[in-house]
Short mmCIF file of C-alpha atoms and ligand atoms in Angstrom, two decimals:
data_model
loop_
_atom_site.label_atom_id
_atom_site.label_comp_id
_atom_site.label_asym_id
_atom_site.label_seq_id
_atom_site.Cartn_x
_atom_site.Cartn_y
_atom_site.Cartn_z
CA UNK A 106 222.30 125.10 185.40
CA UNK A 107 224.41 127.93 184.09
CA UNK A 108 227.74 128.43 185.56
CA UNK A 109 229.85 131.02 185.66
CA UNK A 110 233.53 129.96 186.73
CA UNK A 111 235.94 132.13 187.92
CA UNK A 112 239.64 131.50 188.23
CA UNK A 113 242.63 133.57 189.89
CA UNK A 114 246.13 133.45 190.51
CA UNK A 115 248.14 135.56 191.85
CA UNK A 116 252.13 136.57 190.68
CA UNK A 117 253.35 134.62 193.51
CA UNK A 118 251.50 131.73 192.97
CA UNK A 119 252.03 131.19 189.26
CA UNK A 120 254.52 128.52 189.78
CA UNK A 121 252.40 126.19 192.17
CA UNK A 122 251.43 123.06 191.01
CA UNK A 123 247.55 122.83 190.55
CA UNK A 124 246.95 126.37 190.82
CA UNK A 125 248.09 127.59 187.20
CA UNK A 126 245.04 128.92 184.91
CA UNK A 127 244.75 125.99 182.94
CA UNK A 128 244.72 123.40 185.70
CA UNK A 129 241.87 125.43 187.41
CA UNK A 130 240.24 125.97 184.18
CA UNK A 131 240.24 121.96 183.32
CA UNK A 132 239.06 121.01 186.60
CA UNK A 133 236.35 123.44 186.86
CA UNK A 134 235.15 122.21 183.08
CA UNK A 135 235.18 118.48 184.25
CA UNK A 136 233.23 119.44 187.58
CA UNK A 137 230.57 121.56 185.26
CA UNK A 138 230.64 118.21 183.02
CA UNK A 139 230.07 115.65 185.39
CA UNK A 140 227.03 117.50 186.51
CA UNK A 141 225.80 118.39 182.71
CA UNK A 142 226.00 122.13 183.86
CA UNK A 143 226.28 124.65 181.02
CA UNK A 144 229.44 127.37 181.12
CA UNK A 145 228.45 130.73 181.24
CA UNK A 146 232.18 132.04 180.70
CA UNK A 147 235.57 131.81 182.46
CA UNK A 148 236.33 134.98 184.67
CA UNK A 149 240.29 135.03 184.45
CA UNK A 150 241.94 137.15 186.94
CA UNK A 151 245.76 136.34 185.95
CA UNK A 152 248.42 137.88 188.18
CA UNK A 153 246.12 139.26 191.17
CA UNK A 154 246.25 138.64 194.81
CA UNK A 155 243.30 137.88 196.71
CA UNK A 156 243.66 140.96 199.31
CA UNK A 157 240.73 142.76 197.74
CA UNK A 158 238.04 142.47 195.18
CA UNK A 159 239.69 145.09 193.20
CA UNK A 160 239.89 142.82 190.30
CA UNK A 161 239.13 143.44 186.70
CA UNK A 162 237.15 139.98 185.77
CA UNK A 163 235.87 139.69 189.77
CA UNK A 164 233.80 143.21 188.77
CA UNK A 165 232.59 141.72 185.75
CA UNK A 166 231.44 138.79 187.83
CA UNK A 167 229.88 141.22 190.05
CA UNK A 168 228.21 143.01 187.34
CA UNK A 169 226.76 140.29 185.53
CA UNK A 170 225.87 138.15 188.76
CA UNK A 171 223.40 141.17 189.68
CA UNK A 172 222.05 141.34 186.22
CA UNK A 173 221.53 137.48 186.79
CA UNK A 174 223.44 136.03 183.97
CA UNK A 175 224.04 133.02 185.21
CA UNK A 176 222.54 130.79 188.21
CA UNK A 177 225.73 129.23 189.99
CA UNK A 178 229.52 130.63 190.36
CA UNK A 179 232.29 128.28 190.57
CA UNK A 180 235.41 128.38 192.02
CA UNK A 181 238.26 125.60 192.51
CA UNK A 182 238.83 126.88 195.82
CA UNK A 183 237.19 129.63 198.50
CA UNK A 184 240.58 131.39 198.72
CA UNK A 185 240.29 131.82 194.77
CA UNK A 186 237.26 134.10 195.42
CA UNK A 187 239.12 136.59 198.05
CA UNK A 188 241.78 135.66 201.01
CA UNK A 189 239.44 138.11 203.38
CA UNK A 190 236.59 136.75 204.71
CA UNK A 191 234.81 140.19 204.61
CA UNK A 192 234.67 140.10 200.92
CA UNK A 193 233.58 136.62 200.83
CA UNK A 194 230.64 137.46 202.98
CA UNK A 195 230.16 140.23 201.32
CA UNK A 196 229.86 138.70 197.95
CA UNK A 197 227.54 135.96 199.25
CA UNK A 198 225.37 137.91 200.94
CA UNK A 199 225.42 141.29 198.95
CA UNK A 200 226.02 140.09 195.23
CA UNK A 201 224.70 136.09 194.68
CA UNK A 202 222.01 135.66 197.44
CA UNK A 203 220.01 138.97 196.34
CA UNK A 204 220.53 137.73 192.75
CA UNK A 205 219.56 134.68 193.08
CA UNK A 206 222.90 133.30 192.11
CA UNK A 207 224.12 130.06 193.80
CA UNK A 208 227.70 129.58 195.03
CA UNK A 209 230.04 126.71 194.89
CA UNK A 210 233.51 125.42 195.61
CA UNK A 211 234.85 122.22 193.65
CA UNK A 212 237.14 121.43 196.68
CA UNK A 213 235.11 122.46 199.67
CA UNK A 214 231.60 121.73 200.20
CA UNK A 215 229.32 124.51 201.68
CA UNK A 216 225.74 124.35 201.76
CA UNK A 217 225.29 128.04 202.42
CA UNK A 218 221.51 127.98 202.81
CA UNK A 219 222.46 125.80 206.08
CA UNK A 220 223.67 127.33 209.51
CA UNK A 221 226.61 124.94 209.53
CA UNK A 222 227.17 125.26 206.10
CA UNK A 223 227.62 129.31 206.45
CA UNK A 224 229.75 128.67 209.74
CA UNK A 225 232.19 126.01 207.68
CA UNK A 226 232.46 128.80 204.98
CA UNK A 227 233.20 131.51 207.14
CA UNK A 228 235.67 129.48 209.33
CA UNK A 229 237.45 128.71 205.95
CA UNK A 230 237.54 132.38 205.36
CA UNK A 231 239.17 133.13 208.39
CA UNK A 232 241.76 130.30 207.08
CA UNK A 233 241.90 131.98 203.96
CA UNK A 234 243.02 135.14 205.65
CA UNK A 235 245.54 133.59 207.85
CA UNK A 236 247.26 132.08 204.95
CA UNK A 237 247.34 135.73 203.51
CA UNK A 238 248.79 136.60 206.87
CA UNK A 239 251.85 134.17 206.56
CA UNK A 240 252.20 135.88 202.91
CA UNK A 241 252.57 138.87 204.99
CA UNK A 242 254.82 137.65 207.17
CA UNK A 243 257.58 136.36 204.49
CA UNK A 244 257.22 140.62 203.33
CA UNK A 245 258.02 141.44 206.67
CA UNK A 246 260.69 139.13 206.99
CA UNK A 247 262.30 140.37 203.55
CA UNK A 248 262.10 143.88 205.05
CA UNK A 249 263.79 142.75 208.36
CA UNK A 250 266.59 141.49 205.77
CA UNK A 251 267.01 144.96 204.76
CA UNK A 252 266.34 146.78 208.05
CA UNK A 253 269.65 144.89 209.33
CA UNK A 254 271.38 146.25 206.32
CA UNK A 255 270.73 149.44 207.85
CA UNK A 256 268.52 150.77 204.97
CA UNK A 257 265.64 153.20 204.96
CA UNK A 258 262.69 151.27 205.04
CA UNK A 259 260.30 153.30 202.83
CA UNK A 260 257.41 155.33 203.17
CA UNK A 261 257.38 159.25 203.65
CA UNK A 262 260.89 160.46 204.99
CA UNK A 263 260.31 161.08 208.71
CA UNK A 264 260.12 165.15 209.24
CA UNK A 265 263.33 166.24 209.41
CA UNK A 266 264.84 164.73 206.55
CA UNK A 267 264.54 164.40 202.91
CA UNK A 268 265.12 160.86 200.79
CA UNK A 269 267.84 161.44 198.14
CA UNK A 270 266.74 158.69 195.65
CA UNK A 271 270.11 158.68 193.85
CA UNK A 272 272.12 158.10 197.17
CA UNK A 273 269.15 155.90 198.30
CA UNK A 274 269.62 157.22 201.93
CA UNK A 275 267.77 159.93 203.88
CA UNK A 276 269.57 163.52 204.51
CA UNK A 277 269.07 166.48 206.54
CA UNK A 278 266.66 169.20 205.78
CA UNK A 279 268.10 171.73 208.21
CA UNK A 280 265.20 173.98 208.36
CA UNK A 281 262.86 171.05 209.67
CA UNK A 282 266.06 169.40 211.84
CA UNK A 283 265.79 172.84 213.68
CA UNK A 284 262.40 172.10 215.11
CA UNK A 285 263.54 168.59 215.97
CA UNK A 286 266.27 169.75 218.02
CA UNK A 287 263.71 172.50 219.61
CA UNK A 288 261.06 169.86 220.32
CA UNK A 289 263.93 167.39 222.05
CA UNK A 290 265.22 170.04 224.28
CA UNK A 291 262.08 171.26 225.27
CA UNK A 292 260.42 168.14 226.35
CA UNK A 293 263.77 167.42 228.21
CA UNK A 294 264.48 170.59 230.28
CA UNK A 295 260.76 171.95 230.80
CA UNK A 296 259.59 168.43 231.33
CA UNK A 297 256.48 169.40 229.20
CA UNK A 298 253.75 167.07 227.81
CA UNK A 299 253.40 166.49 224.12
CA UNK A 300 250.02 168.51 223.89
CA UNK A 301 251.64 171.69 225.49
CA UNK A 302 254.81 171.53 222.77
CA UNK A 303 252.35 170.77 220.06
CA UNK A 304 250.70 174.14 220.92
CA UNK A 305 253.63 175.89 221.00
CA UNK A 306 254.92 174.55 217.56
CA UNK A 307 251.46 175.88 216.63
CA UNK A 308 252.04 179.42 218.00
CA UNK A 309 254.99 179.38 216.14
CA UNK A 310 253.51 178.76 212.95
CA UNK A 311 255.49 175.93 212.19
CA UNK A 312 254.10 173.68 209.40
CA UNK A 313 253.44 170.42 210.49
CA UNK A 314 255.14 166.66 209.32
CA UNK A 315 252.84 165.85 206.22
CA UNK A 316 251.11 169.09 206.06
CA UNK A 317 249.08 168.14 209.06
CA UNK A 318 248.54 170.47 212.06
CA UNK A 319 250.61 169.75 215.20
CA UNK A 320 249.06 167.47 218.08
CA UNK A 321 250.24 165.04 221.06
CA UNK A 322 250.65 162.21 218.53
CA UNK A 323 252.74 164.01 215.88
CA UNK A 324 254.66 165.34 218.98
CA UNK A 325 255.27 161.56 220.64
CA UNK A 326 256.05 160.14 217.09
CA UNK A 327 259.09 162.88 216.85
CA UNK A 328 260.28 162.23 220.10
CA UNK A 329 259.89 158.19 219.84
CA UNK A 330 261.15 157.72 216.47
CA UNK A 331 265.12 156.31 216.32
CA UNK A 332 265.50 157.78 212.97
CA UNK A 333 266.63 161.05 214.66
CA UNK A 334 269.58 159.31 216.63
CA UNK A 335 270.96 157.61 213.33
CA UNK A 336 268.96 154.62 213.60
CA UNK A 337 266.55 152.09 211.78
CA UNK A 338 263.64 150.72 213.74
CA UNK A 339 261.97 147.58 212.63
CA UNK A 340 259.52 145.35 214.49
CA UNK A 341 260.72 146.36 217.86
CA UNK A 342 264.53 146.02 216.52
CA UNK A 343 266.77 148.77 216.21
CA UNK A 344 269.70 148.43 213.89
CA UNK A 345 272.80 151.52 212.92
CA UNK A 346 271.18 153.05 210.12
CA UNK A 347 273.09 154.78 207.00
CA UNK A 348 271.93 158.28 207.39
CA UNK A 349 273.20 161.05 209.49
CA UNK A 350 271.35 161.64 213.38
CA UNK A 351 269.77 164.96 214.19
CA UNK A 352 270.03 164.18 217.72
CA UNK A 353 272.81 162.37 219.47
CA UNK A 354 272.04 158.63 220.56
CA UNK A 355 272.92 159.85 224.17
CA UNK A 356 270.05 162.52 224.17
CA UNK A 357 267.59 160.10 222.05
CA UNK A 358 268.12 157.57 224.73
CA UNK A 359 267.31 160.17 227.77
CA UNK A 360 264.40 161.40 226.08
CA UNK A 361 263.20 157.55 226.02
CA UNK A 362 263.97 156.91 229.48
CA UNK A 363 261.83 159.95 230.57
CA UNK A 364 258.84 158.81 228.42
CA UNK A 365 258.82 155.31 230.01
CA UNK A 366 259.16 156.41 233.36
CA UNK A 367 255.56 158.58 232.70
CA UNK A 368 254.13 155.89 230.93
CA UNK A 369 255.05 153.36 233.70
CA UNK A 370 252.34 154.79 235.76
CA UNK A 371 249.62 154.29 233.13
CA UNK A 372 250.84 150.79 232.16
CA UNK A 373 251.36 149.48 235.72
CA UNK A 374 247.70 149.99 236.37
CA UNK A 375 246.63 148.27 233.32
CA UNK A 376 244.50 150.83 231.06
CA UNK A 377 243.60 148.96 228.08
CA UNK A 378 240.95 149.03 225.44
CA UNK A 379 238.21 146.61 225.34
CA UNK A 380 238.20 143.14 223.86
CA UNK A 381 234.45 144.01 222.67
CA UNK A 382 234.90 147.82 221.82
CA UNK A 383 233.02 148.59 218.25
CA UNK A 384 230.59 145.55 218.59
CA UNK A 385 228.99 146.17 221.93
CA UNK A 386 225.46 147.92 222.41
CA UNK A 387 223.34 149.00 225.22
CA UNK A 388 220.59 146.34 225.13
CA UNK A 389 218.01 149.26 226.90
CA UNK A 390 218.53 152.23 224.82
CA UNK A 391 220.30 151.09 221.31
CA UNK A 392 223.68 153.44 222.00
CA UNK A 393 226.81 151.97 221.68
CA UNK A 394 229.19 150.92 224.71
CA UNK A 395 232.34 152.40 225.17
CA UNK A 396 235.52 151.41 227.47
CA UNK A 397 235.64 153.40 230.99
CA UNK A 398 238.82 152.86 232.72
CA UNK A 399 237.86 154.16 236.43
CA UNK A 400 240.81 154.98 238.77
CA UNK A 401 240.46 153.76 242.24
CA UNK A 402 242.02 156.42 244.80
CA UNK A 403 240.72 154.75 247.70
CA UNK A 404 242.14 153.02 249.39
CA UNK A 405 245.65 154.49 248.42
CA UNK A 406 247.53 151.86 246.53
CA UNK A 407 250.69 152.09 244.73
CA UNK A 408 250.53 151.88 241.46
CA UNK A 409 247.27 152.76 241.37
CA UNK A 410 244.16 150.27 240.60
CA UNK A 411 242.31 150.59 237.61
CA UNK A 412 238.82 148.88 236.96
CA UNK A 413 237.74 148.80 233.34
CA UNK A 414 233.96 149.14 232.90
CA UNK A 415 231.60 148.88 229.58
CA UNK A 416 229.07 152.00 229.64
CA UNK A 417 226.56 153.08 227.42
CA UNK A 418 227.11 156.47 225.69
CA UNK A 419 223.86 157.43 226.64
CA UNK A 420 225.18 157.51 230.26
CA UNK A 421 228.42 158.32 230.22
CA UNK A 422 228.31 162.09 229.46
CA UNK A 423 231.95 162.31 228.33
CA UNK A 424 231.08 160.93 225.19
CA UNK A 425 229.56 162.94 222.06
CA UNK A 426 226.32 164.27 222.14
CA UNK A 427 225.40 162.81 219.28
CA UNK A 428 225.96 159.22 220.46
CA UNK A 429 223.58 159.35 223.35
CA UNK A 430 220.33 157.57 222.31
CA UNK A 431 217.87 158.10 225.38
CA UNK A 432 219.44 160.68 228.06
CA UNK A 433 217.91 158.63 231.15
CA UNK A 434 219.19 155.32 230.27
CA UNK A 435 220.21 153.75 233.62
CA UNK A 436 221.78 150.27 232.26
CA UNK A 437 224.81 150.67 234.58
CA UNK A 438 228.39 150.39 234.57
CA UNK A 439 229.43 146.87 233.81
CA UNK A 440 232.31 144.97 234.67
CA UNK A 441 234.22 144.30 231.58
CA UNK A 442 235.97 141.69 232.92
CA UNK A 443 233.08 139.83 233.78
CA UNK A 444 231.33 140.66 229.85
CA UNK A 445 234.21 139.65 228.23
CA UNK A 446 234.61 136.05 229.80
CA UNK A 447 230.77 135.35 229.48
CA UNK A 448 231.27 136.06 225.82
CA UNK A 449 234.23 134.34 225.12
CA UNK A 450 232.25 131.41 227.08
CA UNK A 451 229.35 131.47 224.60
CA UNK A 452 231.94 131.74 221.84
CA UNK A 453 233.56 128.20 223.02
CA UNK A 454 230.34 126.57 223.31
CA UNK A 455 229.16 128.22 219.89
CA UNK A 456 232.44 126.75 218.31
CA UNK A 457 232.12 123.44 219.96
CA UNK A 458 228.90 122.78 219.48
CA UNK A 459 228.07 118.88 219.14
CA UNK A 460 225.36 119.30 216.50
CA UNK A 461 227.32 121.10 214.22
CA UNK A 462 230.69 118.59 214.70
CA UNK A 463 228.20 115.98 214.16
CA UNK A 464 227.06 117.13 211.43
CA UNK A 465 230.22 118.01 209.83
CA UNK A 466 231.54 114.33 210.88
CA UNK A 467 228.71 113.06 209.06
CA UNK A 468 229.48 115.01 205.95
CA UNK A 469 233.05 113.56 205.58
CA UNK A 470 231.57 110.32 205.96
CA UNK A 471 229.46 110.59 203.37
CA UNK A 472 231.82 111.69 201.19
CA UNK A 473 234.05 108.85 202.06
CA UNK A 474 231.06 106.41 200.96
CA UNK A 475 230.80 108.23 197.68
CA UNK A 476 234.75 107.53 197.68
CA UNK A 477 234.04 103.88 197.55
CA UNK A 478 231.88 104.02 194.76
CA UNK A 479 233.98 106.19 192.48
CA UNK A 480 236.81 103.54 192.88
CA UNK A 481 234.52 100.55 192.16
CA UNK A 482 233.46 102.79 189.06
CA UNK A 483 237.08 103.58 188.49
CA UNK A 484 238.04 99.77 188.47
CA UNK A 485 234.75 98.51 186.23
CA UNK A 486 235.90 101.24 183.60
CA UNK A 487 239.31 100.00 183.68
CA UNK A 488 238.11 96.04 182.92
CA UNK A 489 235.56 97.39 180.25
CA UNK A 490 238.43 99.59 178.90
CA UNK A 491 240.34 96.41 178.72
CA UNK A 492 237.96 94.09 177.15
CA UNK A 493 237.19 96.72 174.35
CA UNK A 494 240.92 96.70 173.37
CA UNK A 495 241.13 92.73 173.28
CA UNK A 496 237.89 92.72 171.38
CA UNK A 497 239.85 95.06 168.77
CA UNK A 498 242.77 92.78 168.91
CA UNK A 499 240.38 89.94 167.75
CA UNK A 500 239.14 91.27 164.97
CA UNK A 501 242.03 92.67 163.48
CA UNK A 502 243.20 89.28 164.13
CA UNK A 503 240.36 87.57 162.41
CA UNK A 504 240.43 90.24 159.29
CA UNK A 505 244.19 89.56 159.02
CA UNK A 506 243.45 85.83 158.46
CA UNK A 507 240.99 86.50 156.25
CA UNK A 508 237.58 85.66 158.29
CA UNK A 509 236.34 89.44 158.15
CA UNK A 510 235.06 91.60 154.88
CA UNK A 511 236.95 94.89 155.37
CA UNK A 512 233.42 96.96 155.39
CA UNK A 513 232.51 94.73 158.39
CA UNK A 514 235.73 95.26 160.08
CA UNK A 515 235.38 98.98 159.84
CA UNK A 516 231.92 99.21 161.18
CA UNK A 517 232.81 97.13 164.27
CA UNK A 518 236.22 98.90 164.99
CA UNK A 519 234.10 102.02 164.59
CA UNK A 520 232.05 100.96 167.62
CA UNK A 521 234.71 99.67 169.62
CA UNK A 522 236.79 102.76 169.16
CA UNK A 523 233.69 105.35 170.11
CA UNK A 524 233.45 102.98 173.31
CA UNK A 525 236.83 103.04 174.17
CA UNK A 526 236.70 107.09 174.09
CA UNK A 527 233.69 106.99 175.83
CA UNK A 528 235.46 104.69 178.60
CA UNK A 529 238.25 106.73 178.70
CA UNK A 530 236.74 109.76 179.24
CA UNK A 531 234.62 108.37 181.92
CA UNK A 532 237.57 107.25 184.18
CA UNK A 533 239.40 110.71 183.82
CA UNK A 534 235.91 112.36 185.09
CA UNK A 535 235.68 109.83 187.94
CA UNK A 536 239.09 110.18 189.04
CA UNK A 537 238.49 113.83 189.05
CA UNK A 538 235.63 113.45 191.18
CA UNK A 539 237.72 111.22 193.65
CA UNK A 540 240.33 113.91 193.92
CA UNK A 541 237.48 116.30 194.81
CA UNK A 542 236.25 113.96 197.22
CA UNK A 543 239.45 113.51 198.94
CA UNK A 544 240.20 117.36 199.06
CA UNK A 545 236.68 118.15 200.52
CA UNK A 546 237.64 115.55 203.11
CA UNK A 547 240.77 116.88 204.29
CA UNK A 548 239.15 120.42 204.19
CA UNK A 549 236.32 119.07 206.45
CA UNK A 550 238.98 117.48 208.53
CA UNK A 551 241.12 120.75 209.01
CA UNK A 552 237.64 122.83 210.09
CA UNK A 553 236.98 120.28 212.81
CA UNK A 554 240.42 120.45 214.16
CA UNK A 555 239.93 124.02 214.54
CA UNK A 556 236.81 124.01 216.01
CA UNK A 557 237.71 121.59 218.77
CA UNK A 558 240.89 123.17 219.45
CA UNK A 559 239.38 126.72 219.48
CA UNK A 560 240.50 127.24 223.44
CA UNK A 561 243.72 126.54 222.62
CA UNK A 562 244.09 128.67 219.87
CA UNK A 563 242.32 131.39 222.20
CA UNK A 564 244.58 130.86 224.86
CA UNK A 565 247.70 131.20 222.89
CA UNK A 566 246.31 134.10 221.06
CA UNK A 567 247.68 137.54 221.32
CA UNK A 568 245.39 140.53 222.22
CA UNK A 569 245.13 141.76 218.53
CA UNK A 570 244.50 138.21 217.55
CA UNK A 571 241.79 137.77 219.88
CA UNK A 572 240.50 140.74 218.98
CA UNK A 573 240.66 139.57 215.38
CA UNK A 574 238.85 136.64 216.15
CA UNK A 575 236.24 138.31 218.12
CA UNK A 576 235.26 140.76 215.39
CA UNK A 577 235.41 137.72 212.66
CA UNK A 578 232.98 135.52 214.65
CA UNK A 579 230.53 138.03 216.72
CA UNK A 580 228.41 140.38 215.11
CA UNK A 581 226.93 141.91 218.17
CA UNK A 582 227.06 141.85 221.55
CA UNK A 583 223.91 143.71 223.81
CA UNK A 584 224.06 144.27 227.49
CA UNK A 585 220.76 144.80 229.63
CA UNK A 586 220.22 146.60 232.85
CA UNK A 587 219.70 143.04 234.62
CA UNK A 588 223.36 141.89 233.23
CA UNK A 589 221.81 139.83 230.76
CA UNK A 590 224.06 139.29 227.80
CA UNK A 591 223.13 138.55 223.99
CA UNK A 592 225.40 137.47 221.69
CA UNK A 593 224.72 137.54 217.74
CA UNK A 594 227.39 135.38 215.92
CA UNK A 595 228.18 136.66 212.34
CA UNK A 596 228.79 132.91 210.80
ZN1 ZN B 45 221.89 152.53 227.17
#
C-alpha cells in the first residue's frame, strides 16, 4: 500500500496541542509503519483553514490522486481534509473513488464502501462544519465588540458615504446624500412602494449603489439602513456610530414604523419559503417544484390566511417557461406542511435506524476488544524490556568479575541492545495504536449521540439550521399525483 499523507494546520490552530505539523507527521508515519504501508509523500498545508479546497498541497494531492500516484490518502482527522461536508464528499466521490484511491482517517473509522461508513462520514463532516461555524461565531463576537465602540463594520461604504481611511470613519458624499434625502422624503410623503421609487431614480438617471441599477432591493436597503441616522447596526442591535447622520434619527424611525406597518400584513399571514426548496421535484414530469403561497379571501378573515403549497413548474404557469417539463402535467397542488412533515418523519427514521445503530455499537465494541489486546501487548513488551535490561546488567557483572571474554561480551551486548531497541519501538507503536482506538471509540460514541438526539436537535433548530440539515442530508424529494413521496438521502 502506497499512502499519501495529507497534513493541514490553520494559523489559529498552530498553538493547539497534538495538531502541530510534526505531531500530525509522526502519527501518520507510525500508522503507516504499523500496517507495513509505504509513504508516497507528505502533503503539507501550513497556515491554511479548512473552509475551502484552495490550498497548494491540497491541489497537488488532487492532481496526484487523479494521476493514480498512490493507493490511499491518509489524514489524522477528517477535518484536516476539509471542514465542509460538501468538499469531503467531492473529494471522495469525484477524486478518490474514480482514481481508485482509498481514504483513511487515523482517528475515525470509516469504511466508505458501506452505507454506514458513508453515513458516518457525512455526519462527521457535518460536525466539522459546525466546529468551523463556532469559529465564525467567534469572529462575529469580535465584530460585535467593534460595533459597540461605534466603528464602521467594514465592507463597501453605504451609498451616500465615503470611507476615510486616515480618520477610519465614514464621511458624507454630498451629491449622493441628496438622493438619500430625496428617497426618504418620497417614501414618507407619497406613500410610494420601493419599486416606484426605484423607477423614478432610473428615470432621473441617478447612478445606482455599487454601479448597479436601482431596484426594489436597493431602495429597501437604503430605507432600512441605520447608518443614515448615524447609527451602526450589528446582528440586530443598533449602536451610536462615530459618523455624521444624513437623515435625522426621528425621520429614520418614522420610516421604519411605516415599513413595519406595511410588512405586518404579510408577516401575520405567515408567508414563508419552503423547507424543501431546491431539492423537491415533480415525480410525474421531472420539473422542479416551487412554493406557492395561496391567499384565502373567503371567508373574509383578518388577518388574511395563507396556505403554502408545492407546485411543479409545469403546472404553475407563472414561472419561467424553460422550467416546464410537460405542459400537461396534472400532479396537483401539494400541501407544503404535510409534505414537509412526512419528509422530516423519514429523516427521523433514517437517522434512528436500528440496524445502523447496532452496527455502530458493534464497531465501537470491537475497537474496545482490540484495546484489551493492545494493553496486554504493551505490558508483555514492557516485561521483556525489563528482563533484557537485567540480562545486560548480568553480563556486565560477569565481565567485571572476569568470567567473560571481551569479544563474548561485545557480541552478547550487541544482540541484547538490538532486542531492546526493537521492544522500545514496539511499545511506542502499540501505545499509538491504543490512542487511536480510544479516539475512534469517542468519535463513534459522539456520532451515536447525535443520531439518537436527532429529534431534539431538530426541535431546537432555527429555520435556517433546519434548512441546513435538510440540504446536507437529503439529495432529492419526489412527489407523485397520488401524494406518494420518495426521499433520496445524501449520505
Ligand atoms: Zn409535474
